[in-house]
Short mmCIF file of C-alpha atoms in Angstrom, two decimals:
data_model
loop_
_atom_site.label_atom_id
_atom_site.label_comp_id
_atom_site.label_asym_id
_atom_site.label_seq_id
_atom_site.Cartn_x
_atom_site.Cartn_y
_atom_site.Cartn_z
CA MET A 157 137.85 153.51 14.36
CA GLU A 158 140.40 157.48 16.66
CA LYS A 159 140.26 155.68 19.91
CA GLN A 160 140.90 152.52 18.43
CA GLN A 161 144.42 153.92 17.05
CA CYS A 162 144.64 155.35 20.41
CA LEU A 163 144.91 152.07 21.73
CA LEU A 164 146.61 150.00 19.59
CA ASN A 165 149.07 153.23 19.84
CA ASP A 166 149.28 152.10 23.60
CA ILE A 167 150.12 149.38 23.23
CA VAL A 168 153.42 149.60 20.90
CA TYR A 169 154.40 151.81 22.81
CA ASP A 170 153.59 149.58 25.92
CA ILE A 171 155.78 146.96 24.02
CA LEU A 172 158.94 149.36 23.12
CA SER A 173 159.05 150.65 26.33
CA ARG A 174 159.90 146.81 27.61
CA MET A 175 162.61 145.86 24.43
CA PRO A 176 165.89 145.48 25.09
CA VAL A 177 168.15 148.66 24.10
CA LYS A 178 169.28 147.32 20.70
CA SER A 179 166.14 146.10 19.30
CA LEU A 180 165.80 149.94 19.74
CA ILE A 181 168.11 151.36 18.40
CA ARG A 182 167.29 148.95 15.42
CA PHE A 183 163.43 149.36 15.60
CA ARG A 184 164.27 154.21 14.68
CA CYS A 185 165.25 153.35 11.09
CA VAL A 186 161.53 151.56 11.13
CA SER A 187 159.29 154.78 10.50
CA LYS A 188 159.87 158.25 12.11
CA SER A 189 157.14 158.20 14.87
CA PHE A 190 159.42 155.13 15.87
CA ASP A 191 162.11 157.50 16.50
CA SER A 192 160.41 159.93 18.13
CA THR A 193 158.96 158.24 20.16
CA ILE A 194 162.12 156.07 21.12
CA THR A 195 164.05 159.19 21.48
CA ASP A 196 161.35 161.13 23.62
CA PRO A 197 162.92 161.55 26.79
CA LYS A 198 159.48 160.43 28.51
CA PHE A 199 159.72 157.50 26.30
CA ILE A 200 163.21 156.96 27.47
CA ALA A 201 162.55 157.57 31.36
CA THR A 202 159.61 155.06 31.16
CA HIS A 203 161.95 152.69 29.48
CA LEU A 204 164.28 152.97 32.30
CA ASN A 205 161.83 152.81 34.75
CA GLN A 206 160.38 149.36 33.21
CA ALA A 207 163.95 148.10 33.41
CA ILE A 208 164.54 148.82 36.98
CA SER A 209 160.81 147.24 37.92
CA LEU A 210 161.93 143.75 36.08
CA SER A 211 165.94 144.17 37.36
CA ASN A 212 164.48 144.18 41.10
CA ASN A 213 161.92 141.44 40.46
CA ASN A 214 165.30 139.34 39.94
CA ASN A 215 167.51 139.55 42.36
CA ILE A 216 165.86 136.94 43.88
CA THR A 217 167.71 134.49 41.50
CA HIS A 218 170.86 135.71 42.15
CA ASN A 219 173.46 138.26 45.27
CA GLY A 220 173.80 140.73 41.85
CA TYR A 221 176.22 141.85 40.09
CA LEU A 222 180.46 142.15 40.08
CA LEU A 223 181.65 144.52 36.99
CA TYR A 224 185.55 144.76 36.50
CA THR A 225 187.93 146.28 34.18
CA PRO A 226 191.35 143.26 33.86
CA HIS A 227 194.77 144.08 33.94
CA SER A 228 196.26 144.77 30.98
CA SER A 229 197.91 141.15 29.64
CA SER A 230 201.37 142.57 29.75
CA PRO A 231 204.14 140.95 31.66
CA ASP A 232 205.75 144.25 32.73
CA ILE A 233 203.80 146.64 35.29
CA GLU A 234 205.98 149.63 34.52
CA GLU A 235 204.19 149.43 30.88
CA GLU A 236 201.31 148.74 31.86
CA LEU A 237 200.43 151.44 34.14
CA HIS A 238 201.39 153.74 31.16
CA THR A 239 199.46 151.90 28.81
CA VAL A 240 196.90 153.05 32.15
CA VAL A 241 198.07 156.67 32.73
CA HIS A 242 198.82 157.89 28.90
CA ASN A 243 196.70 155.26 26.54
CA THR A 244 199.76 155.16 23.64
CA ASP A 245 198.52 152.07 22.03
CA HIS A 246 194.09 153.30 21.20
CA THR A 247 193.36 150.10 23.17
CA PRO A 248 190.45 149.57 24.80
CA THR A 249 189.80 149.16 28.02
CA GLU A 250 187.12 145.98 28.40
CA VAL A 251 184.28 145.71 31.37
CA HIS A 252 183.20 143.16 32.03
CA ALA A 253 179.99 142.72 33.93
CA VAL A 254 179.12 138.90 35.30
CA VAL A 255 175.97 138.24 37.83
CA TYR A 256 176.63 136.17 40.76
CA ASN A 257 174.43 133.35 41.32
CA THR A 258 173.67 132.23 44.89
CA ASP A 259 175.50 129.30 44.05
CA HIS A 260 178.79 131.78 44.16
CA SER A 261 179.06 130.83 40.22
CA LEU A 262 180.09 134.74 38.12
CA THR A 263 178.45 133.77 34.41
CA GLU A 264 178.87 137.04 32.46
CA VAL A 265 176.32 138.49 30.18
CA SER A 266 177.39 142.01 29.05
CA SER A 267 181.66 143.06 28.37
CA PHE A 268 181.83 146.94 27.18
CA GLU A 269 185.08 148.80 25.71
CA ILE A 270 186.35 151.47 27.18
CA PRO A 271 187.91 153.35 23.58
CA TYR A 272 190.88 155.13 23.92
CA VAL A 273 188.93 158.65 23.85
CA LEU A 274 187.93 157.54 27.41
CA GLY A 275 191.61 156.33 27.52
CA GLY A 276 192.94 156.75 31.57
CA THR A 277 189.84 156.41 32.72
CA ASN A 278 188.48 155.16 36.46
CA ILE A 279 186.33 153.61 37.32
CA VAL A 280 183.87 155.53 39.99
CA ALA A 281 180.24 153.76 40.00
CA PHE A 282 177.79 152.24 37.69
CA CYS A 283 173.66 152.95 38.51
CA ASN A 284 170.65 152.22 36.17
CA GLY A 285 173.30 151.87 32.74
CA LEU A 286 175.74 154.35 32.78
CA PHE A 287 178.89 154.55 34.14
CA CYS A 288 180.52 157.59 36.00
CA LEU A 289 184.36 157.41 34.29
CA THR A 290 187.06 159.69 36.53
CA ASN A 291 190.74 160.35 35.72
CA ASN A 292 191.78 160.98 39.55
CA SER A 293 192.04 164.50 40.17
CA GLU A 294 190.64 164.11 43.17
CA ASN A 295 193.01 166.17 44.64
CA ASN A 296 192.94 168.76 42.30
CA LEU A 297 189.40 169.83 40.53
CA ALA A 298 191.24 171.70 37.58
CA ASP A 299 192.37 168.76 36.54
CA GLN A 300 189.66 166.81 37.15
CA SER A 301 187.81 165.37 33.88
CA LEU A 302 184.87 163.17 34.37
CA TYR A 303 182.86 161.05 32.42
CA LEU A 304 179.11 160.11 31.76
CA TRP A 305 179.61 156.58 29.53
CA ASN A 306 176.24 154.35 27.63
CA PRO A 307 177.79 151.12 26.40
CA SER A 308 174.53 150.13 25.61
CA ILE A 309 174.52 152.37 22.47
CA ARG A 310 178.08 153.77 22.53
CA MET A 311 177.70 157.18 23.54
CA PHE A 312 179.13 159.87 26.37
CA LYS A 313 179.03 162.48 27.51
CA MET A 314 182.35 165.22 29.38
CA VAL A 315 180.35 166.84 32.63
CA PRO A 316 181.67 170.40 32.14
CA THR A 317 183.74 171.28 34.82
CA GLN A 318 182.30 174.50 36.84
CA PHE A 319 184.37 174.19 39.60
CA PRO A 320 188.08 175.07 39.12
CA ASP A 321 189.53 176.44 41.85
CA ARG A 322 192.81 174.43 43.32
CA LEU A 323 191.30 172.50 46.29
CA PRO A 324 192.88 169.99 48.68
CA VAL A 325 190.57 167.36 48.49
CA SER A 326 187.46 166.25 47.30
CA ARG A 327 185.49 162.96 46.17
CA VAL A 328 182.97 162.19 44.15
CA THR A 329 180.03 159.48 43.62
CA PHE A 330 176.94 159.36 41.05
CA GLY A 331 174.01 158.21 41.65
CA PHE A 332 169.89 157.83 40.60
CA ALA A 333 167.90 160.70 42.62
CA HIS A 334 164.15 158.73 42.19
CA GLN A 335 162.40 161.71 43.82
CA ASN A 336 162.27 163.58 39.78
CA ASN A 337 163.88 160.92 37.52
CA ASP A 338 167.34 162.09 37.23
CA PHE A 339 170.89 161.25 37.77
CA LYS A 340 173.59 163.16 39.52
CA ILE A 341 177.33 163.75 40.29
CA LEU A 342 177.93 163.98 43.73
CA ARG A 343 181.38 166.07 44.54
CA LEU A 344 182.46 166.24 48.77
CA VAL A 345 184.67 168.74 48.62
CA CYS A 346 187.11 169.65 51.58
CA PHE A 347 188.47 172.88 52.33
CA ALA A 348 191.91 173.34 53.93
CA SER A 349 191.42 176.15 56.56
CA GLY A 350 188.07 173.97 57.49
CA GLY A 351 185.12 173.45 56.54
CA ALA A 352 182.87 171.93 53.62
CA GLU A 353 181.22 171.71 50.72
CA ALA A 354 179.42 169.38 48.49
CA GLN A 355 179.21 170.16 44.23
CA VAL A 356 176.12 168.37 42.36
CA TYR A 357 175.30 168.37 39.34
CA THR A 358 172.26 167.13 37.71
CA LEU A 359 172.45 165.29 33.76
CA SER A 360 169.10 166.54 33.13
CA THR A 361 170.00 170.36 33.45
CA ASN A 362 173.82 170.19 32.52
CA SER A 363 174.39 172.36 35.31
CA TRP A 364 176.61 172.47 39.14
CA LYS A 365 174.86 173.89 41.72
CA LYS A 366 177.14 174.42 45.36
CA TYR A 367 175.53 173.43 49.16
CA GLU A 368 177.79 174.83 51.13
CA ILE A 369 178.09 172.70 54.94
CA SER A 370 177.42 174.83 57.24
CA LEU A 371 177.63 173.69 61.41
CA GLU A 372 173.54 174.35 62.41
CA PHE A 373 173.26 170.85 60.09
CA LEU A 374 175.73 169.19 61.76
CA ASN A 375 175.39 169.71 65.22
CA GLY A 376 178.30 172.55 65.58
CA LEU A 377 180.32 169.46 63.66
CA SER A 378 183.04 170.97 61.84
CA ILE A 379 184.54 169.71 58.61
CA HIS A 380 187.70 169.22 58.97
CA TYR A 381 189.23 165.44 57.00
CA ILE A 382 187.19 163.50 54.45
CA CYS A 383 188.09 159.83 54.91
CA SER A 384 189.75 157.87 51.55
CA SER A 385 187.09 155.19 51.30
CA PRO A 386 185.03 154.99 48.43
CA CYS A 387 181.73 157.69 49.25
CA LEU A 388 178.68 155.42 49.97
CA PHE A 389 174.96 156.52 47.91
CA PHE A 390 172.40 155.50 49.78
CA ASN A 391 168.73 156.25 50.76
CA GLY A 392 169.33 158.55 47.88
CA ALA A 393 172.29 160.39 50.07
CA LEU A 394 175.59 160.30 49.99
CA HIS A 395 177.61 158.52 52.87
CA SER A 396 181.28 159.64 53.42
CA MET A 397 183.03 159.24 56.69
CA ALA A 398 184.02 162.17 58.13
CA TYR A 399 186.25 164.62 61.38
CA ASP A 400 185.72 166.88 62.70
CA ASN A 401 189.76 167.31 65.12
CA ASN A 402 188.85 163.58 66.90
CA GLN A 403 185.75 163.27 66.24
CA GLU A 404 184.43 160.42 63.58
CA PHE A 405 181.76 160.85 61.98
CA ILE A 406 179.77 159.91 59.07
CA LEU A 407 178.55 162.80 56.33
CA SER A 408 175.14 161.89 54.79
CA PHE A 409 174.36 164.35 51.47
CA ASP A 410 170.78 164.39 50.61
CA VAL A 411 170.86 164.69 46.72
CA ASP A 412 166.99 165.67 46.83
CA ASP A 413 166.72 168.45 48.50
CA GLY A 414 170.53 169.29 49.45
CA ARG A 415 169.84 168.06 53.07
CA VAL A 416 173.09 167.27 54.98
CA ARG A 417 173.56 166.05 58.60
CA GLY A 418 175.43 164.12 60.72
CA ILE A 419 175.37 160.67 61.53
CA MET A 420 177.25 159.40 64.76
CA PRO A 421 178.66 156.11 65.37
CA PRO A 422 178.38 153.95 68.01
CA GLN A 423 179.56 154.98 71.40
CA ASN A 424 181.40 152.28 71.68
CA TYR A 425 182.47 152.44 68.73
CA VAL A 426 186.27 152.11 68.21
CA SER A 427 187.64 152.88 64.41
CA GLY A 428 190.16 150.21 62.56
CA CYS A 429 193.77 150.10 59.85
CA SER A 430 190.52 150.82 57.46
CA GLU A 431 186.91 151.32 57.34
CA PHE A 432 184.67 151.20 54.78
CA LEU A 433 181.04 152.12 54.39
CA ALA A 434 177.95 149.39 52.57
CA VAL A 435 174.44 147.95 52.24
CA PHE A 436 174.34 145.12 54.60
CA LYS A 437 170.79 143.83 53.68
CA GLY A 438 169.65 146.58 52.79
CA SER A 439 170.71 148.58 56.11
CA LEU A 440 173.01 151.19 56.09
CA ALA A 441 176.87 150.21 57.28
CA LEU A 442 180.34 150.89 58.78
CA ILE A 443 182.70 147.86 57.87
CA VAL A 444 185.67 147.84 60.30
CA PHE A 445 188.81 145.71 59.51
CA THR A 446 190.52 146.04 63.59
CA ASP A 447 193.68 146.05 64.89
CA GLU A 448 191.87 143.02 67.56
CA VAL A 449 192.40 138.95 66.94
CA ILE A 450 190.79 136.40 67.94
CA GLY A 451 192.72 133.24 68.37
CA GLU A 452 195.30 133.68 64.88
CA ASN A 453 192.93 136.20 63.20
CA ASP A 454 192.74 138.76 63.09
CA VAL A 455 189.00 141.09 63.40
CA CYS A 456 186.25 142.08 61.42
CA ASP A 457 183.23 144.72 63.30
CA ILE A 458 179.99 144.63 60.81
CA TRP A 459 178.30 147.16 62.46
CA VAL A 460 174.32 147.24 61.09
CA MET A 461 172.38 150.71 61.39
CA LYS A 462 168.63 148.94 62.45
CA GLU A 463 166.38 152.07 62.12
CA TYR A 464 168.34 154.61 59.28
CA GLY A 465 169.64 158.07 60.87
CA VAL A 466 169.17 156.57 64.44
CA SER A 467 172.66 156.03 65.73
CA GLU A 468 170.97 154.05 69.18
CA SER A 469 170.37 151.54 66.40
CA TRP A 470 173.49 150.93 64.96
CA THR A 471 175.03 146.98 66.60
CA LYS A 472 177.76 144.65 65.88
CA LYS A 473 178.73 141.68 64.82
CA SER A 474 182.61 141.44 64.69
CA VAL A 475 183.50 138.14 62.65
CA PRO A 476 187.53 136.78 62.83
CA MET A 477 188.62 137.84 59.12
CA GLU A 478 192.48 138.81 56.97
CA ILE A 479 193.29 141.77 56.86
CA ASN A 480 195.00 142.71 54.81
CA ALA A 481 192.11 144.20 52.28
CA ASN A 482 189.71 146.13 50.64
CA LEU A 483 185.71 146.16 50.56
CA ILE A 484 184.22 145.62 47.35
CA GLY A 485 180.58 145.66 48.97
CA CYS A 486 178.67 143.55 50.42
CA SER A 487 175.88 141.07 47.86
CA VAL A 488 171.55 140.97 48.38
CA ASN A 489 171.87 138.84 50.93
CA GLY A 490 174.61 140.29 53.37
CA GLU A 491 177.69 138.42 51.61
CA LEU A 492 180.58 140.52 52.08
CA LEU A 493 182.89 141.37 48.61
CA ILE A 494 186.92 141.62 49.40
CA GLU A 495 189.21 142.59 47.17
CA GLN A 496 191.95 140.48 49.55
CA THR A 497 195.63 140.61 49.15
CA SER A 498 198.50 137.31 50.14
CA HIS A 499 201.48 136.89 48.81
CA SER A 500 199.95 134.73 45.50
CA GLY A 501 198.46 138.22 44.52
CA VAL A 502 195.64 139.65 44.90
CA HIS A 503 191.55 137.95 44.58
CA ILE A 504 188.81 138.62 45.03
CA ILE A 505 187.07 136.46 47.89
CA SER A 506 183.34 135.90 48.81
CA PHE A 507 182.95 135.89 53.19
CA ASP A 508 180.27 134.93 54.35
CA SER A 509 179.62 136.66 58.26
CA GLU A 510 176.59 133.95 59.45
CA SER A 511 178.57 130.15 58.73
CA LEU A 512 182.26 132.24 58.27
CA ASN A 513 182.91 130.80 54.65
CA GLU A 514 185.28 131.90 52.23
CA GLU A 515 185.08 131.79 48.68
CA ASN A 516 187.65 132.80 45.85
CA LEU A 517 185.08 134.26 42.86
CA GLY A 518 187.79 133.02 40.26
CA ILE A 519 187.56 136.33 38.73
CA PRO A 520 191.30 137.61 37.17
CA GLN A 521 193.56 140.49 38.01
CA THR A 522 191.47 144.08 38.29
CA ARG A 523 192.79 147.27 37.77
CA ASP A 524 188.70 148.23 38.93
CA VAL A 525 186.27 146.03 40.49
CA ILE A 526 182.37 147.61 41.85
CA TYR A 527 178.87 145.97 43.78
CA THR A 528 176.19 146.61 41.92
CA ALA A 529 172.58 144.79 42.62
CA ASP A 530 170.79 145.74 39.64
CA PHE A 531 172.30 145.17 36.54
CA VAL A 532 170.04 147.36 33.46
CA GLU A 533 170.66 148.94 30.22
CA SER A 534 169.06 151.90 29.30
CA LEU A 535 168.63 154.81 26.34
CA VAL A 536 169.95 157.58 28.64
CA LEU A 537 172.21 159.46 26.84
CA LEU A 538 171.00 159.11 23.56
CA ASN A 539 172.06 162.40 22.71
CA GLY A 540 174.60 162.48 23.40
CA ALA A 541 178.65 161.93 21.80
CA ASP A 542 178.55 158.74 19.56
CA ILE A 543 181.80 157.35 20.52
CA LYS A 544 182.92 155.87 17.36
CA ASN A 545 182.43 158.92 15.22
CA GLN A 546 184.86 160.39 18.31
CA ALA A 547 187.04 158.06 17.27
CA GLU A 548 187.56 158.74 14.04
CA ASP A 549 188.34 161.94 14.16
#
């Protein structure tokens, strides 16, 4: 009888671990046993791993997801900017999640509101059900606020400020350390006097840790400047473009072991008007909008590192493309997703580097837009601050 009960409990546990988040929140009211199970950290981790596995299996049916916040409908740009920064009317900002289908159509799967208690923030990244938001004070860590937000369960957490020093330049990204099933916020800080350090926030411990980036780990390179283009979280590491005097390189910081390395660009690499790190068909890539011209078109160089960390494995492909653009990311099948500015406004474009086909995805004017290969719901932050309660305070 006892074995049968254990088997039944295991079956129920397995079924619950595969249920949608919304259902699990309701099931907490069924019994104390259900509530205890659903709120248990081990169950939350199991549920997340199931969701990630299911999402990975579904990737063959689509090209990933785009998450965006549309601009205010206000015709007055100054009024819109004031509302975004100060959020004076307590109007929530919506985040739309759309599937980028293989036929280039978009299907909205979710939309969330960023309530006014998190107003004036911008999206840093999305990872495994959590958004990382910031007030964008990257040049002054004393004024920088960071939040983690789980829209599926309407919970958020303000990340503690550990390092109040006023430092000149920092870059922030957000990712998931698979080695220990934990979320990490990574902040790369560059000192005015030269040198840099990595600051890592770990969700499970709710604490920050500093890592000095020393020259011995960078083969004698020093860091004088961190590029303003977004950081990339790939292969368990933060990646950022950095400069040592006139030498440009990719700075890599491993979130699991704190290991720092400098990845050199290709020997014949020439920087351009703008450059972005990306994941191209599963490999680290450097996308460069150059000053070169092919016919009447500008040139985009796509550098792909076939073997991670091996500088000799860089390969190059040059394609004609307008350079007045920002790279959002690369889709699962290798299309470049671009925020392109023209006389008619800003448009989200997909560009196929093989066929050279370009298509406007029809997304409205956006304030923030990011790409993610996976979009999952999770129970992480279940014991965080409830947005509804915060709004009523």
